[in-house]
GROMACS .gro file of C-alpha atoms in nm:
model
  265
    1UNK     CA    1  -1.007  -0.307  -0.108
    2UNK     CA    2  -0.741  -0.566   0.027
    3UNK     CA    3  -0.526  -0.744  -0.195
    4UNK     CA    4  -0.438  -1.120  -0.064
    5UNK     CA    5  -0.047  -1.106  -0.035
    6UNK     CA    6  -0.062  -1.492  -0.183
    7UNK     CA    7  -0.289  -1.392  -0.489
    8UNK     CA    8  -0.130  -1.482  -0.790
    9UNK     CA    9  -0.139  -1.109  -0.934
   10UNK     CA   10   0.035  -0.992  -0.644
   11UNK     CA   11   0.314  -1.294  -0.686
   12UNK     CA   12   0.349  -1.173  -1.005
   13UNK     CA   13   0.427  -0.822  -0.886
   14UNK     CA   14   0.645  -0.941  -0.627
   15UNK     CA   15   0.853  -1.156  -0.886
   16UNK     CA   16   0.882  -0.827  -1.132
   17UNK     CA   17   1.035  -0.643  -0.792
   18UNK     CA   18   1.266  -0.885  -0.657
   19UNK     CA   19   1.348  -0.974  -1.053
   20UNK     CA   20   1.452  -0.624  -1.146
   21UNK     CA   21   1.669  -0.590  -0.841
   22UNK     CA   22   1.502  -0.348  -0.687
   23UNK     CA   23   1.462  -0.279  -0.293
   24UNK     CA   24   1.300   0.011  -0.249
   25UNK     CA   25   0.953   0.056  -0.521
   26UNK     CA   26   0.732   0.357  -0.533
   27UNK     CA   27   0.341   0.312  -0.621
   28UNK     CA   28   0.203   0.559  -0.814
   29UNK     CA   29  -0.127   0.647  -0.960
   30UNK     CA   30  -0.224   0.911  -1.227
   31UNK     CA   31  -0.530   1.022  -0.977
   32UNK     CA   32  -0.672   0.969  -0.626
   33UNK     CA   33  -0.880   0.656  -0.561
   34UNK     CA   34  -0.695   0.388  -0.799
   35UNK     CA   35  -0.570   0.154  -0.600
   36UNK     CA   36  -0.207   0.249  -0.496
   37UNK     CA   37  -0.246   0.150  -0.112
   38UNK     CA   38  -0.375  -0.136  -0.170
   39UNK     CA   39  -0.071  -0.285  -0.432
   40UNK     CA   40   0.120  -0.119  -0.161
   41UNK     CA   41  -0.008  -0.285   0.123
   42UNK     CA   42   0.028  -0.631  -0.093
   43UNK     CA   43   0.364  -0.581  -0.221
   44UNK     CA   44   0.451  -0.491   0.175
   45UNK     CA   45   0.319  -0.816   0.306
   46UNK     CA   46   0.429  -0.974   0.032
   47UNK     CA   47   0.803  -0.901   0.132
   48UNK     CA   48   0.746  -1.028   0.474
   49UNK     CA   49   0.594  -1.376   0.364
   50UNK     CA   50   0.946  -1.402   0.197
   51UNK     CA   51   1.132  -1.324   0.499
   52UNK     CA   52   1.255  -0.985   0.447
   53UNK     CA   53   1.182  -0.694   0.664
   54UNK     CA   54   0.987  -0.458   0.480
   55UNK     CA   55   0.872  -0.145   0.543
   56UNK     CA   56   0.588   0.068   0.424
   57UNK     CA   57   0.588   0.427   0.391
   58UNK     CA   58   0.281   0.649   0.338
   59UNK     CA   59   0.388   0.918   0.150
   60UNK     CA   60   0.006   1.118   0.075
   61UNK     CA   61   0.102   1.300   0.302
   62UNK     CA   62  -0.233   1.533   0.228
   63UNK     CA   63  -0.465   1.237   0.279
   64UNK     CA   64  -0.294   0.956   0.445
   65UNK     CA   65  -0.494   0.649   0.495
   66UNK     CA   66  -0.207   0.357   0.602
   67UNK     CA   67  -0.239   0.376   0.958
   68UNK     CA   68  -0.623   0.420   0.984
   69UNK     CA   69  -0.659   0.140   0.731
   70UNK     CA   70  -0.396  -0.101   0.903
   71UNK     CA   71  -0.554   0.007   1.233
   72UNK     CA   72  -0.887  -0.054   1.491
   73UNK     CA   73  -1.020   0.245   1.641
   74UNK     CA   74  -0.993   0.233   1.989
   75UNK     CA   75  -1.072   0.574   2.173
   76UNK     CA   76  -0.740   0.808   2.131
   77UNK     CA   77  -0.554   0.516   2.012
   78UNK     CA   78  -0.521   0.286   1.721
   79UNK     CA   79  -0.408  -0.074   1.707
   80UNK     CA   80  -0.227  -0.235   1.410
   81UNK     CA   81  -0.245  -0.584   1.430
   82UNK     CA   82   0.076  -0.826   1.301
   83UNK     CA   83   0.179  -1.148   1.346
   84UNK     CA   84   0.332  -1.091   1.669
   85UNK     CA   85   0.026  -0.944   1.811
   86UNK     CA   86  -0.138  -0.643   1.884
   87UNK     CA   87   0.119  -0.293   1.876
   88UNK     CA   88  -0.119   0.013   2.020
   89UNK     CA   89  -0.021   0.378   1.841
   90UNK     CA   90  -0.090   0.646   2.068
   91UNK     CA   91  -0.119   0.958   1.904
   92UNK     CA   92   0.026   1.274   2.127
   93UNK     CA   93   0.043   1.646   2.104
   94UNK     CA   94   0.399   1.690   2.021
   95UNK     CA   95   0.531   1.701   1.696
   96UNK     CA   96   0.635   1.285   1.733
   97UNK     CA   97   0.289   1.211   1.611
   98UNK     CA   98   0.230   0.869   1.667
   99UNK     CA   99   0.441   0.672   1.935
  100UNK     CA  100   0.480   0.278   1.949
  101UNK     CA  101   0.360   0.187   2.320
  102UNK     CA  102   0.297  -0.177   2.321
  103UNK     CA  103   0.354  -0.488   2.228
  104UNK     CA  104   0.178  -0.846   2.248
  105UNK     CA  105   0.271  -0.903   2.578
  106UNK     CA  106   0.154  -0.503   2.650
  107UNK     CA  107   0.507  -0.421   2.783
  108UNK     CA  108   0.682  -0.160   2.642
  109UNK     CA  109   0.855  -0.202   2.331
  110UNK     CA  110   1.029   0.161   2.268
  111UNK     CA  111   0.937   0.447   2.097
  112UNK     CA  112   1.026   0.564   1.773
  113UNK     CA  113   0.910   0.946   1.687
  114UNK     CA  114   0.795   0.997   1.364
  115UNK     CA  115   0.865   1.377   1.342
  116UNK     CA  116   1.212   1.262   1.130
  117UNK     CA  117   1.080   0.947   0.939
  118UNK     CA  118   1.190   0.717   1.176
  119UNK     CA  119   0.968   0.433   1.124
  120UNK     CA  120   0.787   0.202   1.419
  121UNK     CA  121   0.858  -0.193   1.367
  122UNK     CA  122   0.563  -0.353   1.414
  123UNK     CA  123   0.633  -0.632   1.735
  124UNK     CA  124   0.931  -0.809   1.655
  125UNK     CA  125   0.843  -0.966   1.326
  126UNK     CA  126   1.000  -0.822   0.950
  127UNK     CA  127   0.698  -0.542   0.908
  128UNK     CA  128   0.718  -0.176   0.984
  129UNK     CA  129   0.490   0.099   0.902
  130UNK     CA  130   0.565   0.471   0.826
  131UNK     CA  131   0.178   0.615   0.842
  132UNK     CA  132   0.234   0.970   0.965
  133UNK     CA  133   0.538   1.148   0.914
  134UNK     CA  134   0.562   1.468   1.123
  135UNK     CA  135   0.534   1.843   0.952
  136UNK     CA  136   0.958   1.881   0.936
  137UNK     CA  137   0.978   1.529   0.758
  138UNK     CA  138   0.733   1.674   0.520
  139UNK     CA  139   0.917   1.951   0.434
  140UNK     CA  140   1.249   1.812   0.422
  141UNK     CA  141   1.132   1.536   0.183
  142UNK     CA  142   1.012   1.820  -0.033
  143UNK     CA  143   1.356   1.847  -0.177
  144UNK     CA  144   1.423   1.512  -0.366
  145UNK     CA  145   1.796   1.542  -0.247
  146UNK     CA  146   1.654   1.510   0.115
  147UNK     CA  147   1.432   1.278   0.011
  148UNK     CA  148   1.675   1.015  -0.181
  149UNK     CA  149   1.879   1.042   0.151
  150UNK     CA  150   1.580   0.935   0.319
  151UNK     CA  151   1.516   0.646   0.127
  152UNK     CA  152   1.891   0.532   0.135
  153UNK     CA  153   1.853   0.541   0.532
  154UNK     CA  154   1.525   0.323   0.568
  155UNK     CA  155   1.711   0.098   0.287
  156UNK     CA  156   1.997   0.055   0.530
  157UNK     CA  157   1.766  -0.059   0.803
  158UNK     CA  158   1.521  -0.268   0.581
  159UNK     CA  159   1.557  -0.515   0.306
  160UNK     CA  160   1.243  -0.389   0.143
  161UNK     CA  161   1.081  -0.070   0.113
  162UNK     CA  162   0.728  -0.005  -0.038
  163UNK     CA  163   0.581   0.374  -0.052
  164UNK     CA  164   0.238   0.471  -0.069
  165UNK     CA  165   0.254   0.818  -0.310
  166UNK     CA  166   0.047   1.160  -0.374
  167UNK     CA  167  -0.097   1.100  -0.713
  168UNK     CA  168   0.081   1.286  -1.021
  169UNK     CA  169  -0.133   1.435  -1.231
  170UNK     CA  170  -0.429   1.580  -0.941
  171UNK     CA  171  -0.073   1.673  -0.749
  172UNK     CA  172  -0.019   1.787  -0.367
  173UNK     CA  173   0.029   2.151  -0.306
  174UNK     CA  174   0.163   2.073   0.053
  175UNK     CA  175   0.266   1.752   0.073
  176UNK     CA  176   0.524   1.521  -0.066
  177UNK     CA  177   0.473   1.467  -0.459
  178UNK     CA  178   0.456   1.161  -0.580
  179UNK     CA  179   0.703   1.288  -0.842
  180UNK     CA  180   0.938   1.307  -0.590
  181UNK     CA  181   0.877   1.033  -0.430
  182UNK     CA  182   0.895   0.799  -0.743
  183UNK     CA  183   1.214   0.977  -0.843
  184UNK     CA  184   1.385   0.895  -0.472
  185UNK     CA  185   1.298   0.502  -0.490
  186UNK     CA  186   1.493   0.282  -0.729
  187UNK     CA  187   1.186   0.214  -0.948
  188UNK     CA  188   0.778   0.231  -0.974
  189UNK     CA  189   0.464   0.065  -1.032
  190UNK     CA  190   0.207   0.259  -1.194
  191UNK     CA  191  -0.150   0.171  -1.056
  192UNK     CA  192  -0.473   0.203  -1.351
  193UNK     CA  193  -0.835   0.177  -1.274
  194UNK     CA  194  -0.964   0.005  -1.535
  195UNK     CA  195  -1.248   0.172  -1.717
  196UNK     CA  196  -1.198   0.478  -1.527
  197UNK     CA  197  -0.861   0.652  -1.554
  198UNK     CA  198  -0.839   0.895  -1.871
  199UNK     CA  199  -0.592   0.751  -2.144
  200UNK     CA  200  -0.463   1.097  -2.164
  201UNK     CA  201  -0.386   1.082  -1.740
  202UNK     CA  202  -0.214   0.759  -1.774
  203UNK     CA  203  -0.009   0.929  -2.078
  204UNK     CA  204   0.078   1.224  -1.858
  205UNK     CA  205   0.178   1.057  -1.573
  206UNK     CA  206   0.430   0.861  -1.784
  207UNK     CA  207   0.578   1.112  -1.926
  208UNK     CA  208   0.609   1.331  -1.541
  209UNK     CA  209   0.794   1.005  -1.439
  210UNK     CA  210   0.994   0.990  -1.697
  211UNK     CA  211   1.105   1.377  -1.702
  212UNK     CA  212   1.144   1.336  -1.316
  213UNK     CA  213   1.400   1.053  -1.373
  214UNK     CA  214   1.187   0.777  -1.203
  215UNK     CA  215   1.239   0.468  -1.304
  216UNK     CA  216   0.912   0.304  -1.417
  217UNK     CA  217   0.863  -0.102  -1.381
  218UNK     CA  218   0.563  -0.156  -1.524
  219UNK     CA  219   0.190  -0.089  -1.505
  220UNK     CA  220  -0.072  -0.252  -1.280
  221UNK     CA  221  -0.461  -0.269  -1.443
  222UNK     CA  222  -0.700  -0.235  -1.111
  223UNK     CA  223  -1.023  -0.458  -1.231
  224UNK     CA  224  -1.199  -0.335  -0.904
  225UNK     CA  225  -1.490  -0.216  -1.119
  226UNK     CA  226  -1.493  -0.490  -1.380
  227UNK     CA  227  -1.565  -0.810  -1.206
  228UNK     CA  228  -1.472  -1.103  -1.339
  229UNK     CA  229  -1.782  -1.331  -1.524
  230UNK     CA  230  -1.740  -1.580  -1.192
  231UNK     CA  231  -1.822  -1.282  -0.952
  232UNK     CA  232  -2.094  -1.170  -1.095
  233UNK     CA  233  -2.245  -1.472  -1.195
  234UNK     CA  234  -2.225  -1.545  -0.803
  235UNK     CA  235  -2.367  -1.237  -0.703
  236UNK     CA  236  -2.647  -1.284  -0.939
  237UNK     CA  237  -2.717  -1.629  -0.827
  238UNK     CA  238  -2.705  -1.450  -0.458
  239UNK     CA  239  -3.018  -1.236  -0.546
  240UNK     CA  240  -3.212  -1.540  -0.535
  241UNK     CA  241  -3.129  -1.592  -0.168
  242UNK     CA  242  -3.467  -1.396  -0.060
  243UNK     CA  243  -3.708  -1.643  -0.242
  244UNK     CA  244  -3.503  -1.954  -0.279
  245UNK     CA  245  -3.180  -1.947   0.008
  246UNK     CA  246  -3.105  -2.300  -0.014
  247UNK     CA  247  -3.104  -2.308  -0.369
  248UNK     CA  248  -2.910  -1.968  -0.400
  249UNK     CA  249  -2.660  -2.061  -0.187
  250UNK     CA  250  -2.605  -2.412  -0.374
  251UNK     CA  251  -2.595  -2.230  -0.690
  252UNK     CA  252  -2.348  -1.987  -0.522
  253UNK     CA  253  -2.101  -2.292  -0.414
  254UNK     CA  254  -2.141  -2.423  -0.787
  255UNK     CA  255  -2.007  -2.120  -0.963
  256UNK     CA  256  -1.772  -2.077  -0.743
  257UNK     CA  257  -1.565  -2.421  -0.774
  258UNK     CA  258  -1.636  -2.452  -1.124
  259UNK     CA  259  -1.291  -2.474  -1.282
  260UNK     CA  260  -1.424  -2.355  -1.608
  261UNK     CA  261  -1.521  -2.006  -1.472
  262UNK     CA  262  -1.190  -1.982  -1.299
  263UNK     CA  263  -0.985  -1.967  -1.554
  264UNK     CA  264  -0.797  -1.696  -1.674
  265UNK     CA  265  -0.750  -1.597  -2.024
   0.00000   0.00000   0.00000
């Protein structure tokens, strides 16, 4: 799922950020699967519409998904695509991990080893990504003194930084926790699946934050599995498609510009 950095539900995250002050937001999530990269992702593209540099840091470190999801497969290699143009991740053998080799015009744009969290700008536009720190990042950032300085160094590089976390309550064993992550930033989103998450995992992930010292900003209600009455009046009228296309797709357009259906309540 990809969040439109323009929707109105991300605007409205953006404005309780930037309201509260805060550069530097942790998203968190009770358990895997809710939605946290995606509000990150948003919130991270969000910054750059508004001209800051932002940066994005994928801290499931157990089961990161940033780079693969911001990527195309390509062989050994992955491509993350930005508004500057194409920037090719090679990944090597050495601890570095992944190394920025090239740019829009495919010259060489320098590399930046992410073995000690230093992050790789994405061309020469306001985003840069974080999507696999290297095994001694992860265990430094294990201590949420090491961590905090961490943070304070990507904050003095960056106007805005967004991190992806491990969930709280089905927590890392390896990893970085998202405890600790929360804790470092200067305040956090927690992400709810609608009609999924427990009440008592969404209570118990409050309270972790809140004996950890984070800082939490507010909640965010994921609808992914509760459509709204326009979408699935539109996919309904889609099933027609096979006996009637012409008709389906009319009906389709209809539902979809009706102004009535889009409102919100």
């Amino acid at each position: 799922m990809r969040l439109d950095p323009r929707h109105p539900e991300t605007e409205a995250l953006w404005r309780a950020v930037t309201g509260a002050g805060v550069r530097s937001i942790a998203v968190v999530a009770a358990r895997p699967g809710e939605g946290c990269s995606s509000v990150a992702e948003a919130l991270w593209r969000r910054a750059a519409c508004a001209g800051r540099s932002a940066l994005l840091v994928d801290l499931n470190t157990e089961h990161p998904g940033l780079g693969a999801r911001l990527g195309r497969p390509r062989g050994g290699e992955r491509q993350l695509v930005t508004d500057q143009g194409v920037v090719t991740l090679e990944r090597r053998r050495d601890p570095g991990g992944l190394r920025l080799v090239a740019g829009r015009r495919g010259t060489e744009i320098g590399e930046r080893r992410a073995a000690m969290g230093e992050a790789q700008r994405l061309g020469h536009g306001g985003l840069g990504l974080l999507a696999e720190p290297g095994a001694a990042a992860i265990e430094a950032w294990r201590d949420p003194a090491r961590l905090r300085e961490a943070v304070a160094g990507w904050l003095r590089d960056w106007d805005t930084v967004v991190i992806d976390t491990a969930p709280l309550v089905a927590g890392t064993a390896q990893g970085v926790p998202g405890l600790a992550a929360a804790a470092a930033a200067e305040a956090s989103l927690l992400v709810i699946l609608a009609g999924r998450t427990p009440t008592s995992a969404v209570r118990e992930a409050s309270q972790a934050l809140r004996k950890a010292g984070a800082r939490l900003l507010g909640t965010v209600m994921n609808d992914r599995d509760n459509p709204s009455l326009r979408a699935e009046l539109e996919r309904q009228a889609l099933r027609l498609a096979r006996l009637a296309p012409a008709m389906a797709a009319g009906l389709a357009r209809r539902i979809r510009g009706s102004a009535l259906l889009g409102m919100r309540i």
